[in-house]
């Protein structure tokens, strides 16, 4: 290679590095905590119509008893406050020095797309209940990413236009007015599932899934963790939950 060719090659590599560094972060419109919208999304894409998302009316024992059974996943929406951020940093620092046991059967996606937490919670609910997902987009995503790392799964989702279109449809068909992409959103969705008799908290923006230990009553155990979120910021009222249940 001549000196001139070497210089051109170096310039091309520098350009590639610049493109990688300045790669814009994808940003989606946020989803509502709306079971009607989520049910339309899942039932039109292969999920067993006997299973649906339903509102959780409260986190006390009486309200939890009203949820149709069985329940295979729960989605929780909460405000991302400073108190939560402080707790998150302390918890992750602790878990980095006290390694968790994570089931190899757990499916976890990293979230790299802004405002995609609602779809991530939905995807975590379905991917960890694959037996309820028939042919369609979600099965394709689950199958395509089965042997990937969480980071590779996140990259895969960035390059999945069908999921982006489905998410946009959901974001534009809620009850509230569709916001602009420039708005700042602090509320955040996470998912709870039970895998190999352990309760997991799945949030693709975190460093790893959280194993909350052995669970003998999934709904009660998940609600206990949700109440801890509320207790950290009791003056906030933007908490809600959906249960993925057998409703027919």
mmCIF file of C-alpha atoms in Angstrom, residues 63-153:
data_model
loop_
_atom_site.group_PDB
_atom_site.id
_atom_site.type_symbol
_atom_site.label_atom_id
_atom_site.label_comp_id
_atom_site.label_asym_id
_atom_site.label_seq_id
_atom_site.Cartn_x
_atom_site.Cartn_y
_atom_site.Cartn_z
ATOM 1 C CA UNK A 63 -57.649 -5.101 44.619
ATOM 2 C CA UNK A 64 -55.121 -7.777 43.690
ATOM 3 C CA UNK A 65 -57.720 -10.491 44.345
ATOM 4 C CA UNK A 66 -59.892 -9.008 41.572
ATOM 5 C CA UNK A 67 -57.268 -9.651 38.872
ATOM 6 C CA UNK A 68 -58.308 -12.579 36.637
ATOM 7 C CA UNK A 69 -56.071 -15.614 37.103
ATOM 8 C CA UNK A 70 -53.663 -16.945 36.029
ATOM 9 C CA UNK A 71 -51.288 -14.000 35.584
ATOM 10 C CA UNK A 72 -48.137 -14.465 33.490
ATOM 11 C CA UNK A 73 -46.611 -10.956 33.614
ATOM 12 C CA UNK A 74 -47.189 -7.525 35.104
ATOM 13 C CA UNK A 75 -46.257 -4.136 33.652
ATOM 14 C CA UNK A 76 -45.671 -1.265 36.076
ATOM 15 C CA UNK A 77 -45.594 2.457 35.263
ATOM 16 C CA UNK A 78 -43.948 4.822 37.746
ATOM 17 C CA UNK A 79 -42.385 8.314 37.858
ATOM 18 C CA UNK A 80 -38.618 8.387 37.357
ATOM 19 C CA UNK A 81 -37.825 10.677 40.289
ATOM 20 C CA UNK A 82 -34.545 11.682 41.928
ATOM 21 C CA UNK A 83 -35.329 9.318 44.803
ATOM 22 C CA UNK A 84 -35.684 6.447 42.365
ATOM 23 C CA UNK A 85 -32.443 7.365 40.606
ATOM 24 C CA UNK A 86 -30.592 7.423 43.933
ATOM 25 C CA UNK A 87 -32.041 4.023 44.865
ATOM 26 C CA UNK A 88 -31.179 2.597 41.434
ATOM 27 C CA UNK A 89 -27.535 3.652 41.699
ATOM 28 C CA UNK A 90 -27.197 2.133 45.177
ATOM 29 C CA UNK A 91 -28.913 -1.108 44.181
ATOM 30 C CA UNK A 92 -26.799 -1.579 41.059
ATOM 31 C CA UNK A 93 -23.587 -0.839 42.973
ATOM 32 C CA UNK A 94 -24.587 -3.484 45.516
ATOM 33 C CA UNK A 95 -25.502 -6.077 42.882
ATOM 34 C CA UNK A 96 -22.257 -5.557 40.990
ATOM 35 C CA UNK A 97 -20.371 -6.772 44.072
ATOM 36 C CA UNK A 98 -22.960 -9.425 45.037
ATOM 37 C CA UNK A 99 -23.513 -11.460 41.879
ATOM 38 C CA UNK A 100 -27.060 -12.582 41.183
ATOM 39 C CA UNK A 101 -28.160 -15.976 39.947
ATOM 40 C CA UNK A 102 -30.017 -15.345 36.704
ATOM 41 C CA UNK A 103 -31.903 -18.201 35.076
ATOM 42 C CA UNK A 104 -30.612 -19.091 31.588
ATOM 43 C CA UNK A 105 -34.290 -19.345 30.605
ATOM 44 C CA UNK A 106 -34.888 -15.636 31.244
ATOM 45 C CA UNK A 107 -35.140 -13.476 28.111
ATOM 46 C CA UNK A 108 -33.825 -9.934 28.594
ATOM 47 C CA UNK A 109 -33.484 -7.112 26.055
ATOM 48 C CA UNK A 110 -31.360 -4.000 26.505
ATOM 49 C CA UNK A 111 -33.183 -0.794 25.611
ATOM 50 C CA UNK A 112 -31.280 1.571 23.334
ATOM 51 C CA UNK A 113 -34.267 3.506 21.943
ATOM 52 C CA UNK A 114 -35.549 6.538 23.874
ATOM 53 C CA UNK A 115 -39.189 6.328 25.057
ATOM 54 C CA UNK A 116 -39.406 2.656 24.069
ATOM 55 C CA UNK A 117 -39.867 1.414 27.647
ATOM 56 C CA UNK A 118 -43.562 0.607 27.118
ATOM 57 C CA UNK A 119 -42.811 -1.628 24.148
ATOM 58 C CA UNK A 120 -39.838 -3.135 26.014
ATOM 59 C CA UNK A 121 -42.107 -4.063 28.927
ATOM 60 C CA UNK A 122 -44.586 -5.569 26.475
ATOM 61 C CA UNK A 123 -41.833 -7.489 24.699
ATOM 62 C CA UNK A 124 -40.398 -8.791 27.988
ATOM 63 C CA UNK A 125 -43.891 -9.960 28.982
ATOM 64 C CA UNK A 126 -44.289 -11.937 25.768
ATOM 65 C CA UNK A 127 -40.735 -13.230 25.311
ATOM 66 C CA UNK A 128 -40.855 -14.840 28.753
ATOM 67 C CA UNK A 129 -44.227 -16.445 27.961
ATOM 68 C CA UNK A 130 -43.394 -17.675 24.479
ATOM 69 C CA UNK A 131 -45.963 -20.474 24.700
ATOM 70 C CA UNK A 132 -48.710 -17.827 24.467
ATOM 71 C CA UNK A 133 -47.295 -16.171 21.343
ATOM 72 C CA UNK A 134 -48.400 -17.528 17.967
ATOM 73 C CA UNK A 135 -47.004 -16.753 14.535
ATOM 74 C CA UNK A 136 -46.418 -13.082 13.844
ATOM 75 C CA UNK A 137 -44.001 -10.258 14.538
ATOM 76 C CA UNK A 138 -43.359 -11.094 18.199
ATOM 77 C CA UNK A 139 -42.538 -14.725 17.465
ATOM 78 C CA UNK A 140 -40.160 -13.603 14.724
ATOM 79 C CA UNK A 141 -38.380 -11.246 17.145
ATOM 80 C CA UNK A 142 -38.171 -13.920 19.845
ATOM 81 C CA UNK A 143 -36.839 -16.543 17.425
ATOM 82 C CA UNK A 144 -34.388 -14.187 15.709
ATOM 83 C CA UNK A 145 -32.879 -13.036 19.016
ATOM 84 C CA UNK A 146 -33.006 -16.299 20.973
ATOM 85 C CA UNK A 147 -29.236 -16.856 20.938
ATOM 86 C CA UNK A 148 -28.222 -13.194 21.189
ATOM 87 C CA UNK A 149 -26.856 -11.293 24.167
ATOM 88 C CA UNK A 150 -29.107 -8.593 25.698
ATOM 89 C CA UNK A 151 -26.977 -5.946 23.954
ATOM 90 C CA UNK A 152 -27.300 -7.693 20.580
ATOM 91 C CA UNK A 153 -31.044 -7.911 21.088
#
